[in-house]
Coordinates of C-alpha atoms in Angstrom, one line a residue:
X1 CA 49.4 147.3 108.7
X2 CA 53.1 147.0 109.5
X3 CA 52.5 144.5 112.4
X4 CA 51.2 141.9 109.8
X5 CA 54.4 142.0 107.8
X6 CA 56.1 138.6 108.0
X7 CA 52.9 137.1 109.5
X8 CA 51.8 133.5 109.1
X9 CA 48.2 132.2 108.7
X10 CA 48.5 128.6 109.5
X11 CA 45.8 126.2 108.4
X12 CA 45.7 122.4 108.9
X13 CA 45.0 120.4 105.7
X14 CA 44.7 116.8 104.7
X15 CA 47.0 115.2 102.0
X16 CA 44.7 116.6 99.3
X17 CA 45.1 120.2 100.6
X18 CA 41.5 120.5 102.0
X19 CA 41.2 122.3 105.4
X20 CA 37.9 120.6 106.3
X21 CA 36.5 117.0 106.4
X22 CA 33.0 117.3 104.8
X23 CA 31.4 120.6 103.8
X24 CA 33.2 123.2 105.9
X25 CA 30.0 124.7 107.3
X26 CA 30.9 124.2 111.0
X27 CA 34.1 125.0 112.9
X28 CA 34.3 121.4 114.1
X29 CA 34.5 120.3 110.5
X30 CA 37.9 122.0 110.1
X31 CA 41.1 120.1 111.0
X32 CA 42.6 123.1 112.7
X33 CA 39.7 123.8 115.1
X34 CA 40.5 122.9 118.7
X35 CA 44.2 122.0 118.0
X36 CA 46.7 122.8 120.8
X37 CA 48.5 126.1 120.5
X38 CA 51.7 125.9 122.4
X39 CA 54.4 128.4 123.4
X40 CA 57.4 128.2 120.9
X41 CA 59.8 129.5 123.6
X42 CA 60.0 130.7 127.2
X43 CA 58.5 134.1 128.0
X44 CA 55.9 136.2 129.8
X45 CA 52.3 136.6 128.9
X46 CA 51.6 140.3 128.4
X47 CA 48.1 140.2 126.9
X48 CA 45.2 137.8 126.9
X49 CA 41.8 138.4 125.2
X50 CA 39.4 135.5 125.6
X51 CA 35.8 136.6 125.3
X52 CA 35.2 136.8 121.5
X53 CA 32.8 134.3 120.0
X54 CA 34.0 131.9 117.3
X55 CA 32.6 132.8 113.9
X56 CA 30.5 130.7 111.6
X57 CA 33.0 129.7 108.8
X58 CA 32.8 132.3 106.0
X59 CA 31.4 135.1 108.3
X60 CA 34.1 137.5 109.5
X61 CA 34.1 139.7 112.6
X62 CA 35.9 142.9 111.5
X63 CA 35.1 144.7 114.9
X64 CA 37.4 142.5 116.9
X65 CA 40.1 141.8 114.2
X66 CA 42.5 139.5 116.1
X67 CA 39.7 137.8 118.1
X68 CA 40.9 135.8 121.1
X69 CA 44.6 136.6 121.5
X70 CA 47.7 135.8 123.4
X71 CA 50.9 137.8 123.3
X72 CA 54.2 136.5 124.8
X73 CA 57.1 138.8 125.5
X74 CA 60.4 136.9 124.9
X75 CA 63.7 137.3 126.7
X76 CA 64.9 139.3 123.6
X77 CA 62.0 141.8 124.0
X78 CA 60.2 140.4 120.9
X79 CA 56.4 140.0 121.1
X80 CA 54.9 136.8 119.8
X81 CA 51.3 137.4 118.7
X82 CA 48.8 134.5 118.5
X83 CA 45.3 135.4 117.1
X84 CA 41.9 133.8 116.3
X85 CA 42.0 131.3 119.3
X86 CA 38.9 129.4 120.3
X87 CA 36.6 131.3 122.8
X88 CA 37.2 130.4 126.4
X89 CA 40.1 128.0 125.6
X90 CA 43.0 130.2 126.7
X91 CA 44.5 128.8 129.9
X92 CA 47.3 131.3 130.5
X93 CA 47.0 134.6 132.3
X94 CA 48.5 138.0 131.9
X95 CA 51.8 138.3 133.9
X96 CA 52.3 134.5 133.9
X97 CA 55.7 133.1 132.9
X98 CA 55.5 130.3 130.3
X99 CA 58.0 127.6 129.1
X100 CA 58.6 126.4 125.6
X101 CA 56.0 123.7 124.8
X102 CA 53.4 124.9 127.4
X103 CA 49.8 124.9 126.2
X104 CA 48.4 128.4 125.6
X105 CA 44.9 127.6 124.3
X106 CA 43.2 126.1 121.3
X107 CA 43.0 127.1 117.7
X108 CA 39.7 128.8 116.8
X109 CA 37.9 131.0 114.4
X110 CA 37.4 134.3 116.3
X111 CA 37.9 137.8 115.0
X112 CA 38.5 138.7 111.3
X113 CA 38.9 135.1 110.4
X114 CA 37.1 133.2 107.6
X115 CA 37.9 129.7 108.8
X116 CA 39.7 128.1 111.8
X117 CA 43.4 128.8 111.6
X118 CA 46.2 130.4 113.6
X119 CA 47.5 133.9 112.8
X120 CA 51.0 134.2 114.2
X121 CA 53.6 136.9 113.9
X122 CA 56.4 138.5 115.8
X123 CA 56.4 142.2 116.5
X124 CA 58.9 144.7 118.0
X125 CA 56.5 146.2 120.6
X126 CA 53.5 145.0 122.5
X127 CA 51.0 147.5 121.0
X128 CA 49.9 146.1 117.7
X129 CA 48.8 149.6 116.5
X130 CA 52.4 150.9 116.6
X131 CA 54.3 147.6 116.0
X132 CA 56.4 146.5 113.1
X133 CA 56.5 142.8 112.1
X134 CA 59.7 140.9 112.6
X135 CA 60.8 138.0 110.4
X136 CA 60.4 134.6 112.1
X137 CA 62.8 131.8 111.7
X138 CA 62.2 128.2 113.0
X139 CA 65.2 126.3 114.5
X140 CA 64.1 123.1 112.8
X141 CA 61.0 122.6 110.7
X142 CA 59.7 120.1 108.1
X143 CA 59.0 122.0 104.9
X144 CA 57.5 120.1 101.9
X145 CA 58.9 116.9 103.4
X146 CA 62.4 118.1 104.1
X147 CA 63.9 119.1 107.4
X148 CA 65.2 122.7 107.3
X149 CA 67.1 124.7 109.9
X150 CA 66.8 128.4 110.6
X151 CA 64.0 128.7 108.0
X152 CA 61.2 131.2 107.5
X153 CA 58.3 129.5 105.7
X154 CA 56.8 131.2 102.6
X155 CA 53.2 131.1 101.3
X156 CA 52.0 127.6 100.2
X157 CA 54.8 125.8 102.1
X158 CA 53.5 122.6 103.7
X159 CA 55.1 122.7 107.2
X160 CA 55.2 120.3 110.0
X161 CA 57.0 120.0 113.3
X162 CA 56.9 116.2 113.1
X163 CA 59.7 114.0 111.8
X164 CA 58.1 111.9 109.0

């Protein structure tokens, strides 16, 4: 699937690298579940899907792969794809203009997702079936405790947007 090239699956972990607080049997036990998902830039909402139930952790839904989804079209005609959002949490509508930092919805566990996390990628066209993934660079991002500019995270990087 070319649209998943350069994609990020972002989980929230504690300092020990665990993504849940106790046993991981409920979505609410995961640090990521219910966290704000915000627009990284200005754009227009071109797709909203918000009726897919959140999974029980460990049980995937391969019928509705992305689950609850928001796609933002940027001024550069890139398409920012946010997947696995929490059911009924998306507060933007198709056709709406959004600003950087605006709330889109909450992190969930819908679709082909084994635990609460955000799937994020950039693609070159709106239709995920014919899209190709585009590499994503962050203007400024904390990576493994160091501030980096124009950086594209790699697997196992510990990232944060907070200055610590």
